[in-house]
């Protein structure tokens, strides 16, 4: 009821007349209690500082030194100049941009499937279990499976052949491979997002869906006006976690499926770091690439937090 | 009050305990003159290398009975990553295994030049070039690694060709491949270029058939002319072979190790540029095709002024870390790891062509006999002379050549720029 407010209540009872004020507590106790929260928080803070932030600073510092003959020598921004002058690193950054563009697809797929499960299409109990299955597979297993399925002379091309379509070199064509790997990644990880969406649906008031049905809303209208607004916080959460996963968890798939190829077309900054440090013995350059990746994550993360906050205000 | 004091004290103690737990312990020394030597490699964990390691240890123990040798086998895929990180942190091993070529050359700043210690082994072993930089030697060869062109004698016979007389020129090679395809359905060349390794083998094999002796010598010496028509021809043929259907399908998504080799040994391709030691080699192929059906030829001649030969180098060899306490002691271990008796085991068990050319290989079949005889006239492999960075780039560019997104001239320009440093 708008405008309604409960009657104000006394915050504290009046002290009975005549009784003396209680004595002040000992200063020693007060000081100890004031410091206790800091002491209790210290272990967690120290762990973050020592094992996360300090190594990060060391890494950033290392990125301003040289490799090979210049090992240990300060070189200013040479590594960053070399990074952005490397076509391979630019490809890696461009692929990050591509991942951001493909993000809506990676979120929409589990979202739609969760909607159908929630609306109880025939077989929804089976799908619920089946869709989560890929999420429990290791990326190496997933990569190996799809290497076989997507090989030039593999079953997928055999099926295309039956339909008189030309074979596609899914993993060997520079223009196609990145989409193939992203597709496999979405397949392998959408189960987790599906579970999050299903959890979100449990907080959606079912009477809203019933009301929409009574009013004759189509599926698309229900989706657009009831489900999406109702699950907006869930959608934002899935966006954030999916983006983080794409930027930091595709290494296994890349390594097994394409080795960053063909022609470097499926490099991501994470893979680039690994190659520069391990294969080409350029750890300082790899540190610079790590720093760039960290900054990318920071920007993307902050942007998404800002979006979350704005969404929260609308609620 | 007492309860508050006790809780605060307990919390402080726990915090201090957490702090102690995260402190790094004192760095353990990696070895000392009278104690232990640590060896990192990717071989000692392999069952086929057990006898080799045992004999090397025995040889070393005769000279230094009080020294313990500890082998730490690392997975090959992460070997250089782990090694690089360990060396940077001053926690690397005393002795470590390297592939010949760019990987060891990129890391010579962390290694001890072995020249004062290995003089006695110079003439017995081959393949030193791959472990040398600027005239200094940094590892002693254990195996030789080269790139013979293998052919399937069975397919040649089925096609009505004489398996004892493989093609000697490119024209003959292409013609014979056409015959084989028509008669047996097999492809000409099994190619796996997913890791960018196919082009390395191609460059080294076809380079001997295209570069003049002078161009070849200059290349190895570091004076590489990427604008030479003979060099260009190698890359043109790389593209031509694929465009004209000589290669097995999908080379950019076929792994050299071991899918391409599997295609050859299952007779889906009549030829493959393979290896000499450990994998993708005569012993693997013989298990499927039969030892008498594995043929070896030199690359078909492209340039009449070129003399095709077997391109090979040192394959793997052990090096000594600059941080070791006693370089002489570590070098003695390196020499034991290349001793004749140990290498005999490596050859017999792993099917590696040992760097020691005095070892008798006559019982291993005609392919090995051919390879070993060709080692005498062979030359260092062209790709091993290149840096890791240039090889990495060449792998990517070769994939673009196969997919048609780049031309040969641009490839050569980029490689020249990379090679210049």
mmCIF file with all atom_site columns, C-alpha atoms in Angstrom, chain A residues 151-298:
data_model
loop_
_atom_site.group_PDB
_atom_site.id
_atom_site.type_symbol
_atom_site.label_atom_id
_atom_site.label_alt_id
_atom_site.label_comp_id
_atom_site.label_asym_id
_atom_site.label_entity_id
_atom_site.label_seq_id
_atom_site.pdbx_PDB_ins_code
_atom_site.Cartn_x
_atom_site.Cartn_y
_atom_site.Cartn_z
_atom_site.occupancy
_atom_site.B_iso_or_equiv
_atom_site.pdbx_formal_charge
_atom_site.auth_seq_id
_atom_site.auth_comp_id
_atom_site.auth_asym_id
_atom_site.auth_atom_id
_atom_site.pdbx_PDB_model_num
ATOM 1   C CA . UNK A 1 151 ? 38.892 -34.232 -39.201 1.00 0.00 ? 151 UNK A CA 1
ATOM 2   C CA . UNK A 1 152 ? 38.954 -33.612 -42.925 1.00 0.00 ? 152 UNK A CA 1
ATOM 3   C CA . UNK A 1 153 ? 38.094 -37.254 -43.555 1.00 0.00 ? 153 UNK A CA 1
ATOM 4   C CA . UNK A 1 154 ? 36.000 -37.502 -40.396 1.00 0.00 ? 154 UNK A CA 1
ATOM 5   C CA . UNK A 1 155 ? 32.283 -38.226 -39.857 1.00 0.00 ? 155 UNK A CA 1
ATOM 6   C CA . UNK A 1 156 ? 31.066 -34.630 -40.074 1.00 0.00 ? 156 UNK A CA 1
ATOM 7   C CA . UNK A 1 157 ? 32.490 -34.217 -43.554 1.00 0.00 ? 157 UNK A CA 1
ATOM 8   C CA . UNK A 1 158 ? 31.187 -37.662 -44.426 1.00 0.00 ? 158 UNK A CA 1
ATOM 9   C CA . UNK A 1 159 ? 27.688 -36.491 -43.495 1.00 0.00 ? 159 UNK A CA 1
ATOM 10  C CA . UNK A 1 160 ? 28.132 -33.333 -45.526 1.00 0.00 ? 160 UNK A CA 1
ATOM 11  C CA . UNK A 1 161 ? 29.214 -35.543 -48.390 1.00 0.00 ? 161 UNK A CA 1
ATOM 12  C CA . UNK A 1 162 ? 25.946 -37.463 -48.184 1.00 0.00 ? 162 UNK A CA 1
ATOM 13  C CA . UNK A 1 163 ? 24.146 -34.155 -48.657 1.00 0.00 ? 163 UNK A CA 1
ATOM 14  C CA . UNK A 1 164 ? 26.367 -33.343 -51.652 1.00 0.00 ? 164 UNK A CA 1
ATOM 15  C CA . UNK A 1 165 ? 28.053 -30.534 -49.755 1.00 0.00 ? 165 UNK A CA 1
ATOM 16  C CA . UNK A 1 166 ? 31.781 -30.022 -50.151 1.00 0.00 ? 166 UNK A CA 1
ATOM 17  C CA . UNK A 1 167 ? 34.066 -31.081 -47.288 1.00 0.00 ? 167 UNK A CA 1
ATOM 18  C CA . UNK A 1 168 ? 35.102 -28.316 -44.916 1.00 0.00 ? 168 UNK A CA 1
ATOM 19  C CA . UNK A 1 169 ? 38.541 -28.380 -43.341 1.00 0.00 ? 169 UNK A CA 1
ATOM 20  C CA . UNK A 1 170 ? 37.084 -27.338 -39.993 1.00 0.00 ? 170 UNK A CA 1
ATOM 21  C CA . UNK A 1 171 ? 40.409 -27.156 -38.195 1.00 0.00 ? 171 UNK A CA 1
ATOM 22  C CA . UNK A 1 172 ? 42.715 -26.452 -41.115 1.00 0.00 ? 172 UNK A CA 1
ATOM 23  C CA . UNK A 1 173 ? 41.107 -23.452 -42.799 1.00 0.00 ? 173 UNK A CA 1
ATOM 24  C CA . UNK A 1 174 ? 42.334 -20.173 -41.273 1.00 0.00 ? 174 UNK A CA 1
ATOM 25  C CA . UNK A 1 175 ? 38.970 -18.494 -41.865 1.00 0.00 ? 175 UNK A CA 1
ATOM 26  C CA . UNK A 1 176 ? 36.951 -21.254 -40.235 1.00 0.00 ? 176 UNK A CA 1
ATOM 27  C CA . UNK A 1 177 ? 39.052 -22.693 -37.420 1.00 0.00 ? 177 UNK A CA 1
ATOM 28  C CA . UNK A 1 178 ? 38.412 -19.984 -34.810 1.00 0.00 ? 178 UNK A CA 1
ATOM 29  C CA . UNK A 1 179 ? 34.661 -20.394 -35.186 1.00 0.00 ? 179 UNK A CA 1
ATOM 30  C CA . UNK A 1 180 ? 35.035 -24.160 -34.926 1.00 0.00 ? 180 UNK A CA 1
ATOM 31  C CA . UNK A 1 181 ? 36.984 -23.932 -31.685 1.00 0.00 ? 181 UNK A CA 1
ATOM 32  C CA . UNK A 1 182 ? 34.594 -21.391 -30.180 1.00 0.00 ? 182 UNK A CA 1
ATOM 33  C CA . UNK A 1 183 ? 31.667 -23.592 -31.163 1.00 0.00 ? 183 UNK A CA 1
ATOM 34  C CA . UNK A 1 184 ? 33.218 -26.572 -29.433 1.00 0.00 ? 184 UNK A CA 1
ATOM 35  C CA . UNK A 1 185 ? 33.956 -24.440 -26.373 1.00 0.00 ? 185 UNK A CA 1
ATOM 36  C CA . UNK A 1 186 ? 30.328 -23.308 -26.204 1.00 0.00 ? 186 UNK A CA 1
ATOM 37  C CA . UNK A 1 187 ? 29.207 -26.926 -26.526 1.00 0.00 ? 187 UNK A CA 1
ATOM 38  C CA . UNK A 1 188 ? 31.560 -27.975 -23.756 1.00 0.00 ? 188 UNK A CA 1
ATOM 39  C CA . UNK A 1 189 ? 30.628 -25.252 -21.294 1.00 0.00 ? 189 UNK A CA 1
ATOM 40  C CA . UNK A 1 190 ? 27.018 -24.238 -21.876 1.00 0.00 ? 190 UNK A CA 1
ATOM 41  C CA . UNK A 1 191 ? 25.840 -26.837 -19.362 1.00 0.00 ? 191 UNK A CA 1
ATOM 42  C CA . UNK A 1 192 ? 27.077 -24.708 -16.490 1.00 0.00 ? 192 UNK A CA 1
ATOM 43  C CA . UNK A 1 193 ? 25.269 -21.646 -17.791 1.00 0.00 ? 193 UNK A CA 1
ATOM 44  C CA . UNK A 1 194 ? 22.168 -23.786 -18.284 1.00 0.00 ? 194 UNK A CA 1
ATOM 45  C CA . UNK A 1 195 ? 22.178 -24.716 -14.610 1.00 0.00 ? 195 UNK A CA 1
ATOM 46  C CA . UNK A 1 196 ? 22.506 -21.067 -13.638 1.00 0.00 ? 196 UNK A CA 1
ATOM 47  C CA . UNK A 1 197 ? 19.544 -20.169 -15.848 1.00 0.00 ? 197 UNK A CA 1
ATOM 48  C CA . UNK A 1 198 ? 17.447 -22.965 -14.393 1.00 0.00 ? 198 UNK A CA 1
ATOM 49  C CA . UNK A 1 199 ? 18.273 -21.658 -10.929 1.00 0.00 ? 199 UNK A CA 1
ATOM 50  C CA . UNK A 1 200 ? 17.208 -18.213 -12.107 1.00 0.00 ? 200 UNK A CA 1
ATOM 51  C CA . UNK A 1 201 ? 13.907 -19.568 -13.337 1.00 0.00 ? 201 UNK A CA 1
ATOM 52  C CA . UNK A 1 202 ? 13.173 -20.847 -9.868  1.00 0.00 ? 202 UNK A CA 1
ATOM 53  C CA . UNK A 1 203 ? 13.035 -17.231 -8.705  1.00 0.00 ? 203 UNK A CA 1
ATOM 54  C CA . UNK A 1 204 ? 10.677 -16.191 -11.500 1.00 0.00 ? 204 UNK A CA 1
ATOM 55  C CA . UNK A 1 205 ? 7.095  -15.776 -10.329 1.00 0.00 ? 205 UNK A CA 1
ATOM 56  C CA . UNK A 1 206 ? 5.146  -18.449 -12.208 1.00 0.00 ? 206 UNK A CA 1
ATOM 57  C CA . UNK A 1 207 ? 1.976  -16.410 -11.988 1.00 0.00 ? 207 UNK A CA 1
ATOM 58  C CA . UNK A 1 208 ? 3.540  -13.934 -14.412 1.00 0.00 ? 208 UNK A CA 1
ATOM 59  C CA . UNK A 1 209 ? 3.910  -16.701 -16.968 1.00 0.00 ? 209 UNK A CA 1
ATOM 60  C CA . UNK A 1 210 ? 0.351  -17.823 -16.310 1.00 0.00 ? 210 UNK A CA 1
ATOM 61  C CA . UNK A 1 211 ? -0.938 -14.291 -16.739 1.00 0.00 ? 211 UNK A CA 1
ATOM 62  C CA . UNK A 1 212 ? 0.922  -13.937 -20.027 1.00 0.00 ? 212 UNK A CA 1
ATOM 63  C CA . UNK A 1 213 ? -0.564 -17.197 -21.243 1.00 0.00 ? 213 UNK A CA 1
ATOM 64  C CA . UNK A 1 214 ? -4.067 -16.102 -20.268 1.00 0.00 ? 214 UNK A CA 1
ATOM 65  C CA . UNK A 1 215 ? -3.566 -12.843 -22.131 1.00 0.00 ? 215 UNK A CA 1
ATOM 66  C CA . UNK A 1 216 ? -2.643 -14.800 -25.250 1.00 0.00 ? 216 UNK A CA 1
ATOM 67  C CA . UNK A 1 217 ? 1.028  -13.817 -25.460 1.00 0.00 ? 217 UNK A CA 1
ATOM 68  C CA . UNK A 1 218 ? 3.094  -15.728 -28.011 1.00 0.00 ? 218 UNK A CA 1
ATOM 69  C CA . UNK A 1 219 ? 6.299  -17.512 -27.044 1.00 0.00 ? 219 UNK A CA 1
ATOM 70  C CA . UNK A 1 220 ? 8.378  -14.670 -28.397 1.00 0.00 ? 220 UNK A CA 1
ATOM 71  C CA . UNK A 1 221 ? 6.324  -12.092 -26.539 1.00 0.00 ? 221 UNK A CA 1
ATOM 72  C CA . UNK A 1 222 ? 6.578  -14.072 -23.318 1.00 0.00 ? 222 UNK A CA 1
ATOM 73  C CA . UNK A 1 223 ? 10.304 -14.384 -23.792 1.00 0.00 ? 223 UNK A CA 1
ATOM 74  C CA . UNK A 1 224 ? 10.778 -10.692 -24.460 1.00 0.00 ? 224 UNK A CA 1
ATOM 75  C CA . UNK A 1 225 ? 8.466  -9.143  -21.919 1.00 0.00 ? 225 UNK A CA 1
ATOM 76  C CA . UNK A 1 226 ? 8.322  -11.607 -19.049 1.00 0.00 ? 226 UNK A CA 1
ATOM 77  C CA . UNK A 1 227 ? 11.300 -13.934 -19.017 1.00 0.00 ? 227 UNK A CA 1
ATOM 78  C CA . UNK A 1 228 ? 14.132 -11.624 -20.040 1.00 0.00 ? 228 UNK A CA 1
ATOM 79  C CA . UNK A 1 229 ? 13.179 -8.814  -17.635 1.00 0.00 ? 229 UNK A CA 1
ATOM 80  C CA . UNK A 1 230 ? 12.558 -11.314 -14.874 1.00 0.00 ? 230 UNK A CA 1
ATOM 81  C CA . UNK A 1 231 ? 15.920 -12.991 -15.323 1.00 0.00 ? 231 UNK A CA 1
ATOM 82  C CA . UNK A 1 232 ? 17.952 -9.876  -16.029 1.00 0.00 ? 232 UNK A CA 1
ATOM 83  C CA . UNK A 1 233 ? 20.296 -10.385 -13.087 1.00 0.00 ? 233 UNK A CA 1
ATOM 84  C CA . UNK A 1 234 ? 20.823 -14.020 -14.021 1.00 0.00 ? 234 UNK A CA 1
ATOM 85  C CA . UNK A 1 235 ? 21.559 -13.025 -17.596 1.00 0.00 ? 235 UNK A CA 1
ATOM 86  C CA . UNK A 1 236 ? 24.149 -10.504 -16.466 1.00 0.00 ? 236 UNK A CA 1
ATOM 87  C CA . UNK A 1 237 ? 25.818 -13.071 -14.227 1.00 0.00 ? 237 UNK A CA 1
ATOM 88  C CA . UNK A 1 238 ? 26.011 -15.564 -17.087 1.00 0.00 ? 238 UNK A CA 1
ATOM 89  C CA . UNK A 1 239 ? 27.501 -12.887 -19.343 1.00 0.00 ? 239 UNK A CA 1
ATOM 90  C CA . UNK A 1 240 ? 30.268 -12.175 -16.844 1.00 0.00 ? 240 UNK A CA 1
ATOM 91  C CA . UNK A 1 241 ? 31.162 -15.790 -16.123 1.00 0.00 ? 241 UNK A CA 1
ATOM 92  C CA . UNK A 1 242 ? 30.996 -16.835 -19.776 1.00 0.00 ? 242 UNK A CA 1
ATOM 93  C CA . UNK A 1 243 ? 33.268 -13.981 -20.828 1.00 0.00 ? 243 UNK A CA 1
ATOM 94  C CA . UNK A 1 244 ? 35.811 -14.860 -18.170 1.00 0.00 ? 244 UNK A CA 1
ATOM 95  C CA . UNK A 1 245 ? 35.682 -18.488 -19.223 1.00 0.00 ? 245 UNK A CA 1
ATOM 96  C CA . UNK A 1 246 ? 36.247 -17.668 -22.873 1.00 0.00 ? 246 UNK A CA 1
ATOM 97  C CA . UNK A 1 247 ? 39.217 -15.438 -22.182 1.00 0.00 ? 247 UNK A CA 1
ATOM 98  C CA . UNK A 1 248 ? 40.961 -17.704 -19.705 1.00 0.00 ? 248 UNK A CA 1
ATOM 99  C CA . UNK A 1 249 ? 39.803 -21.270 -20.215 1.00 0.00 ? 249 UNK A CA 1
ATOM 100 C CA . UNK A 1 250 ? 40.121 -22.012 -23.903 1.00 0.00 ? 250 UNK A CA 1
ATOM 101 C CA . UNK A 1 251 ? 43.810 -22.898 -23.744 1.00 0.00 ? 251 UNK A CA 1
ATOM 102 C CA . UNK A 1 252 ? 43.230 -26.633 -23.444 1.00 0.00 ? 252 UNK A CA 1
ATOM 103 C CA . UNK A 1 253 ? 40.984 -26.729 -26.483 1.00 0.00 ? 253 UNK A CA 1
ATOM 104 C CA . UNK A 1 254 ? 43.294 -24.551 -28.547 1.00 0.00 ? 254 UNK A CA 1
ATOM 105 C CA . UNK A 1 255 ? 46.285 -26.652 -27.644 1.00 0.00 ? 255 UNK A CA 1
ATOM 106 C CA . UNK A 1 256 ? 44.646 -29.943 -28.551 1.00 0.00 ? 256 UNK A CA 1
ATOM 107 C CA . UNK A 1 257 ? 42.555 -28.891 -31.528 1.00 0.00 ? 257 UNK A CA 1
ATOM 108 C CA . UNK A 1 258 ? 44.570 -26.322 -33.469 1.00 0.00 ? 258 UNK A CA 1
ATOM 109 C CA . UNK A 1 259 ? 47.871 -25.578 -31.708 1.00 0.00 ? 259 UNK A CA 1
ATOM 110 C CA . UNK A 1 260 ? 47.039 -21.921 -32.312 1.00 0.00 ? 260 UNK A CA 1
ATOM 111 C CA . UNK A 1 261 ? 46.826 -22.498 -36.036 1.00 0.00 ? 261 UNK A CA 1
ATOM 112 C CA . UNK A 1 262 ? 46.357 -22.711 -38.848 1.00 0.00 ? 262 UNK A CA 1
ATOM 113 C CA . UNK A 1 263 ? 48.600 -19.753 -39.600 1.00 0.00 ? 263 UNK A CA 1
ATOM 114 C CA . UNK A 1 264 ? 48.125 -18.419 -36.069 1.00 0.00 ? 264 UNK A CA 1
ATOM 115 C CA . UNK A 1 265 ? 44.448 -17.743 -36.740 1.00 0.00 ? 265 UNK A CA 1
ATOM 116 C CA . UNK A 1 266 ? 43.241 -19.217 -33.435 1.00 0.00 ? 266 UNK A CA 1
ATOM 117 C CA . UNK A 1 267 ? 45.742 -17.576 -31.111 1.00 0.00 ? 267 UNK A CA 1
ATOM 118 C CA . UNK A 1 268 ? 44.423 -16.009 -27.925 1.00 0.00 ? 268 UNK A CA 1
ATOM 119 C CA . UNK A 1 269 ? 46.612 -13.927 -25.604 1.00 0.00 ? 269 UNK A CA 1
ATOM 120 C CA . UNK A 1 270 ? 46.772 -16.819 -23.143 1.00 0.00 ? 270 UNK A CA 1
ATOM 121 C CA . UNK A 1 271 ? 48.152 -19.167 -25.784 1.00 0.00 ? 271 UNK A CA 1
ATOM 122 C CA . UNK A 1 272 ? 50.538 -16.485 -26.988 1.00 0.00 ? 272 UNK A CA 1
ATOM 123 C CA . UNK A 1 273 ? 51.966 -16.170 -23.472 1.00 0.00 ? 273 UNK A CA 1
ATOM 124 C CA . UNK A 1 274 ? 52.580 -19.898 -23.334 1.00 0.00 ? 274 UNK A CA 1
ATOM 125 C CA . UNK A 1 275 ? 54.331 -20.019 -26.699 1.00 0.00 ? 275 UNK A CA 1
ATOM 126 C CA . UNK A 1 276 ? 56.561 -17.008 -26.085 1.00 0.00 ? 276 UNK A CA 1
ATOM 127 C CA . UNK A 1 277 ? 57.685 -18.198 -22.688 1.00 0.00 ? 277 UNK A CA 1
ATOM 128 C CA . UNK A 1 278 ? 57.959 -21.905 -23.306 1.00 0.00 ? 278 UNK A CA 1
ATOM 129 C CA . UNK A 1 279 ? 58.785 -22.419 -26.943 1.00 0.00 ? 279 UNK A CA 1
ATOM 130 C CA . UNK A 1 280 ? 60.565 -19.233 -27.931 1.00 0.00 ? 280 UNK A CA 1
ATOM 131 C CA . UNK A 1 281 ? 62.274 -18.561 -24.583 1.00 0.00 ? 281 UNK A CA 1
ATOM 132 C CA . UNK A 1 282 ? 61.066 -14.968 -24.241 1.00 0.00 ? 282 UNK A CA 1
ATOM 133 C CA . UNK A 1 283 ? 59.726 -14.812 -20.679 1.00 0.00 ? 283 UNK A CA 1
ATOM 134 C CA . UNK A 1 284 ? 59.862 -11.028 -20.415 1.00 0.00 ? 284 UNK A CA 1
ATOM 135 C CA . UNK A 1 285 ? 57.836 -10.605 -23.591 1.00 0.00 ? 285 UNK A CA 1
ATOM 136 C CA . UNK A 1 286 ? 55.428 -13.208 -22.211 1.00 0.00 ? 286 UNK A CA 1
ATOM 137 C CA . UNK A 1 287 ? 55.131 -11.123 -19.034 1.00 0.00 ? 287 UNK A CA 1
ATOM 138 C CA . UNK A 1 288 ? 54.196 -8.112  -21.111 1.00 0.00 ? 288 UNK A CA 1
ATOM 139 C CA . UNK A 1 289 ? 51.534 -10.150 -22.894 1.00 0.00 ? 289 UNK A CA 1
ATOM 140 C CA . UNK A 1 290 ? 50.249 -11.348 -19.508 1.00 0.00 ? 290 UNK A CA 1
ATOM 141 C CA . UNK A 1 291 ? 49.999 -7.754  -18.346 1.00 0.00 ? 291 UNK A CA 1
ATOM 142 C CA . UNK A 1 292 ? 48.017 -6.810  -21.436 1.00 0.00 ? 292 UNK A CA 1
ATOM 143 C CA . UNK A 1 293 ? 45.700 -9.766  -20.851 1.00 0.00 ? 293 UNK A CA 1
ATOM 144 C CA . UNK A 1 294 ? 45.236 -8.688  -17.241 1.00 0.00 ? 294 UNK A CA 1
ATOM 145 C CA . UNK A 1 295 ? 44.309 -5.167  -18.343 1.00 0.00 ? 295 UNK A CA 1
ATOM 146 C CA . UNK A 1 296 ? 41.828 -6.562  -20.855 1.00 0.00 ? 296 UNK A CA 1
ATOM 147 C CA . UNK A 1 297 ? 40.230 -8.650  -18.128 1.00 0.00 ? 297 UNK A CA 1
ATOM 148 C CA . UNK A 1 298 ? 40.138 -5.625  -15.851 1.00 0.00 ? 298 UNK A CA 1
#
